[in-house]
Amino acid sequence: EVQLVESGGGLVQAGGSLRLSCAASGFTFDDYAIGWIRQAPGKEREGVSCISSSDGSTYYADSVKGRFTISADNAKNTVYLQMNSLKPEDTAVYYCAIEPPPLIRPLRCLYDYWGQGTQVTVSS
């Protein structure tokens, strides 16, 4: 059973930074994408970023390019999202998620497995 456990959310002022972590377990995919999707109240889910386990290629939503950085430690099956220059519109529940193989290239972060989510709140 795929398990994804997020941590690192919280409350931060606009312009601040947070780092999300996601520990993944319970799967043996050879090539997968792991990343983050977010959902704000009253809004549709938005794929934020993901990274390929095989070649490290990445995807970022236009809304976070230049501010967020995704990275992964494959030995620990852990993915990180460094979020800088946070804006109030980044406020959402952030879910860690996995897209199993075969991956569509370029990455589009088409997730099948989800974590429980962690709240990120950015105050103005």
PDB file of C-alpha atoms in Angstrom:
ATOM      1  CA  GLU A   1       0.000   0.000   0.000  1.00  0.00           C
ATOM      2  CA  VAL A   2       1.393   3.350  -1.052  1.00  0.00           C
ATOM      3  CA  GLN A   3       1.828   5.706   1.892  1.00  0.00           C
ATOM      4  CA  LEU A   4       2.724   9.368   1.621  1.00  0.00           C
ATOM      5  CA  VAL A   5       3.300  11.383   4.782  1.00  0.00           C
ATOM      6  CA  GLU A   6       3.662  15.140   4.485  1.00  0.00           C
ATOM      7  CA  SER A   7       5.188  17.534   6.966  1.00  0.00           C
ATOM      8  CA  GLY A   8       6.412  21.112   7.115  1.00  0.00           C
ATOM      9  CA  GLY A   9       3.278  23.148   6.587  1.00  0.00           C
ATOM     10  CA  GLY A  10       2.396  26.095   8.761  1.00  0.00           C
ATOM     11  CA  LEU A  11       1.705  29.797   8.963  1.00  0.00           C
ATOM     12  CA  VAL A  12       4.124  32.277   7.421  1.00  0.00           C
ATOM     13  CA  GLN A  13       4.057  35.928   6.435  1.00  0.00           C
ATOM     14  CA  ALA A  14       4.073  36.974   2.814  1.00  0.00           C
ATOM     15  CA  GLY A  15       7.614  36.927   1.473  1.00  0.00           C
ATOM     16  CA  GLY A  16       8.627  34.164   3.834  1.00  0.00           C
ATOM     17  CA  SER A  17       9.682  30.581   3.199  1.00  0.00           C
ATOM     18  CA  LEU A  18       8.578  27.083   4.097  1.00  0.00           C
ATOM     19  CA  ARG A  19       9.936  23.659   3.265  1.00  0.00           C
ATOM     20  CA  LEU A  20       7.577  20.750   2.809  1.00  0.00           C
ATOM     21  CA  SER A  21       8.706  17.146   3.107  1.00  0.00           C
ATOM     22  CA  CYS A  22       7.040  13.942   1.999  1.00  0.00           C
ATOM     23  CA  ALA A  23       8.146  10.468   3.029  1.00  0.00           C
ATOM     24  CA  ALA A  24       6.963   7.820   0.593  1.00  0.00           C
ATOM     25  CA  SER A  25       6.733   4.068   1.198  1.00  0.00           C
ATOM     26  CA  GLY A  26       4.876   0.924   0.210  1.00  0.00           C
ATOM     27  CA  PHE A  27       5.726   0.754  -3.497  1.00  0.00           C
ATOM     28  CA  THR A  28       8.392  -0.577  -5.834  1.00  0.00           C
ATOM     29  CA  PHE A  29       7.868   1.453  -9.012  1.00  0.00           C
ATOM     30  CA  ASP A  30      10.931   1.589 -11.239  1.00  0.00           C
ATOM     31  CA  ASP A  31      10.166   5.010 -12.610  1.00  0.00           C
ATOM     32  CA  TYR A  32       7.633   7.349 -11.130  1.00  0.00           C
ATOM     33  CA  ALA A  33       6.966  11.001 -10.585  1.00  0.00           C
ATOM     34  CA  ILE A  34       6.447  12.367  -7.107  1.00  0.00           C
ATOM     35  CA  GLY A  35       5.456  15.863  -6.181  1.00  0.00           C
ATOM     36  CA  TRP A  36       2.860  18.224  -4.899  1.00  0.00           C
ATOM     37  CA  ILE A  37      -0.621  19.346  -5.717  1.00  0.00           C
ATOM     38  CA  ARG A  38      -2.548  21.985  -3.797  1.00  0.00           C
ATOM     39  CA  GLN A  39      -6.127  22.969  -3.228  1.00  0.00           C
ATOM     40  CA  ALA A  40      -7.362  26.241  -1.845  1.00  0.00           C
ATOM     41  CA  PRO A  41     -10.909  26.723  -0.530  1.00  0.00           C
ATOM     42  CA  GLY A  42     -13.328  27.214  -3.393  1.00  0.00           C
ATOM     43  CA  LYS A  43     -10.681  26.603  -6.029  1.00  0.00           C
ATOM     44  CA  GLU A  44      -9.749  23.703  -8.252  1.00  0.00           C
ATOM     45  CA  ARG A  45      -6.755  21.532  -7.484  1.00  0.00           C
ATOM     46  CA  GLU A  46      -3.542  22.801  -8.992  1.00  0.00           C
ATOM     47  CA  GLY A  47      -0.527  20.667  -9.779  1.00  0.00           C
ATOM     48  CA  VAL A  48       2.387  22.543  -8.237  1.00  0.00           C
ATOM     49  CA  SER A  49       5.469  20.537  -9.077  1.00  0.00           C
ATOM     50  CA  CYS A  50       6.801  17.032  -9.553  1.00  0.00           C
ATOM     51  CA  ILE A  51      10.082  15.258 -10.178  1.00  0.00           C
ATOM     52  CA  SER A  52      10.954  12.050 -11.971  1.00  0.00           C
ATOM     53  CA  SER A  53      12.637   9.361  -9.890  1.00  0.00           C
ATOM     54  CA  SER A  54      14.704   8.132 -12.838  1.00  0.00           C
ATOM     55  CA  ASP A  55      16.221  11.245 -14.380  1.00  0.00           C
ATOM     56  CA  GLY A  56      15.324  14.079 -12.031  1.00  0.00           C
ATOM     57  CA  SER A  57      13.381  15.985 -14.637  1.00  0.00           C
ATOM     58  CA  THR A  58      10.913  18.404 -13.133  1.00  0.00           C
ATOM     59  CA  TYR A  59       7.656  20.194 -13.736  1.00  0.00           C
ATOM     60  CA  TYR A  60       6.545  23.473 -12.188  1.00  0.00           C
ATOM     61  CA  ALA A  61       3.269  25.283 -12.507  1.00  0.00           C
ATOM     62  CA  ASP A  62       3.688  28.761 -13.967  1.00  0.00           C
ATOM     63  CA  SER A  63       2.361  30.231 -10.731  1.00  0.00           C
ATOM     64  CA  VAL A  64       5.335  28.937  -8.732  1.00  0.00           C
ATOM     65  CA  LYS A  65       8.211  29.014 -11.221  1.00  0.00           C
ATOM     66  CA  GLY A  66      11.205  30.860  -9.839  1.00  0.00           C
ATOM     67  CA  ARG A  67       9.891  30.670  -6.268  1.00  0.00           C
ATOM     68  CA  PHE A  68       9.500  26.956  -5.515  1.00  0.00           C
ATOM     69  CA  THR A  69      12.135  24.248  -5.887  1.00  0.00           C
ATOM     70  CA  ILE A  70      11.468  20.529  -5.775  1.00  0.00           C
ATOM     71  CA  SER A  71      14.127  17.988  -4.860  1.00  0.00           C
ATOM     72  CA  ALA A  72      14.265  14.332  -3.964  1.00  0.00           C
ATOM     73  CA  ASP A  73      16.387  11.967  -1.945  1.00  0.00           C
ATOM     74  CA  ASN A  74      15.759   8.655  -3.681  1.00  0.00           C
ATOM     75  CA  ALA A  75      17.684   6.707  -1.046  1.00  0.00           C
ATOM     76  CA  LYS A  76      15.221   7.944   1.565  1.00  0.00           C
ATOM     77  CA  ASN A  77      12.185   7.968  -0.751  1.00  0.00           C
ATOM     78  CA  THR A  78      11.626  11.540   0.334  1.00  0.00           C
ATOM     79  CA  VAL A  79      10.693  14.578  -1.715  1.00  0.00           C
ATOM     80  CA  TYR A  80      11.004  18.194  -0.654  1.00  0.00           C
ATOM     81  CA  LEU A  81       9.401  21.416  -1.787  1.00  0.00           C
ATOM     82  CA  GLN A  82      11.283  24.575  -0.898  1.00  0.00           C
ATOM     83  CA  MET A  83       8.862  27.462  -1.114  1.00  0.00           C
ATOM     84  CA  ASN A  84      10.310  30.969  -1.150  1.00  0.00           C
ATOM     85  CA  SER A  85       8.760  34.395  -1.649  1.00  0.00           C
ATOM     86  CA  LEU A  86       5.431  33.045  -0.525  1.00  0.00           C
ATOM     87  CA  LYS A  87       2.288  34.924  -1.422  1.00  0.00           C
ATOM     88  CA  PRO A  88      -1.175  34.885   0.170  1.00  0.00           C
ATOM     89  CA  GLU A  89      -2.452  33.138  -2.960  1.00  0.00           C
ATOM     90  CA  ASP A  90      -0.178  30.198  -2.118  1.00  0.00           C
ATOM     91  CA  THR A  91      -2.432  29.451   0.839  1.00  0.00           C
ATOM     92  CA  ALA A  92      -3.818  25.939   0.374  1.00  0.00           C
ATOM     93  CA  VAL A  93      -3.673  22.370   1.536  1.00  0.00           C
ATOM     94  CA  TYR A  94      -0.639  20.814  -0.102  1.00  0.00           C
ATOM     95  CA  TYR A  95      -0.806  17.138  -0.929  1.00  0.00           C
ATOM     96  CA  CYS A  96       2.098  14.892  -1.752  1.00  0.00           C
ATOM     97  CA  ALA A  97       1.249  12.605  -4.641  1.00  0.00           C
ATOM     98  CA  ILE A  98       2.712   9.958  -6.941  1.00  0.00           C
ATOM     99  CA  GLU A  99       2.268   9.276 -10.629  1.00  0.00           C
ATOM    100  CA  PRO A 100       3.146   5.618 -11.274  1.00  0.00           C
ATOM    101  CA  PRO A 101       4.803   4.377 -14.457  1.00  0.00           C
ATOM    102  CA  PRO A 102       4.650   4.658 -17.355  1.00  0.00           C
ATOM    103  CA  LEU A 103       5.260   8.374 -17.171  1.00  0.00           C
ATOM    104  CA  ILE A 104       4.100  10.755 -19.865  1.00  0.00           C
ATOM    105  CA  ARG A 105       6.899  13.003 -21.079  1.00  0.00           C
ATOM    106  CA  PRO A 106       7.287  15.902 -20.595  1.00  0.00           C
ATOM    107  CA  LEU A 107       6.065  15.488 -17.050  1.00  0.00           C
ATOM    108  CA  ARG A 108       2.525  16.525 -16.351  1.00  0.00           C
ATOM    109  CA  CYS A 109       2.199  15.157 -12.803  1.00  0.00           C
ATOM    110  CA  LEU A 110      -0.830  12.910 -13.381  1.00  0.00           C
ATOM    111  CA  TYR A 111      -1.174  11.598  -9.881  1.00  0.00           C
ATOM    112  CA  ASP A 112      -2.827   8.341  -8.788  1.00  0.00           C
ATOM    113  CA  TYR A 113      -1.805   8.249  -5.118  1.00  0.00           C
ATOM    114  CA  TRP A 114      -2.245  11.012  -2.559  1.00  0.00           C
ATOM    115  CA  GLY A 115      -1.210  11.828   0.984  1.00  0.00           C
ATOM    116  CA  GLN A 116      -3.373  13.401   3.675  1.00  0.00           C
ATOM    117  CA  GLY A 117      -2.166  16.914   3.047  1.00  0.00           C
ATOM    118  CA  THR A 118      -0.549  19.691   5.057  1.00  0.00           C
ATOM    119  CA  GLN A 119      -1.911  23.209   5.471  1.00  0.00           C
ATOM    120  CA  VAL A 120       0.109  26.162   4.247  1.00  0.00           C
ATOM    121  CA  THR A 121      -1.187  29.585   5.214  1.00  0.00           C
ATOM    122  CA  VAL A 122       0.455  32.789   4.017  1.00  0.00           C
ATOM    123  CA  SER A 123      -0.660  35.957   5.743  1.00  0.00           C
ATOM    124  CA  SER A 124      -0.523  39.353   4.050  1.00  0.00           C
TER     125      SER A 124
END
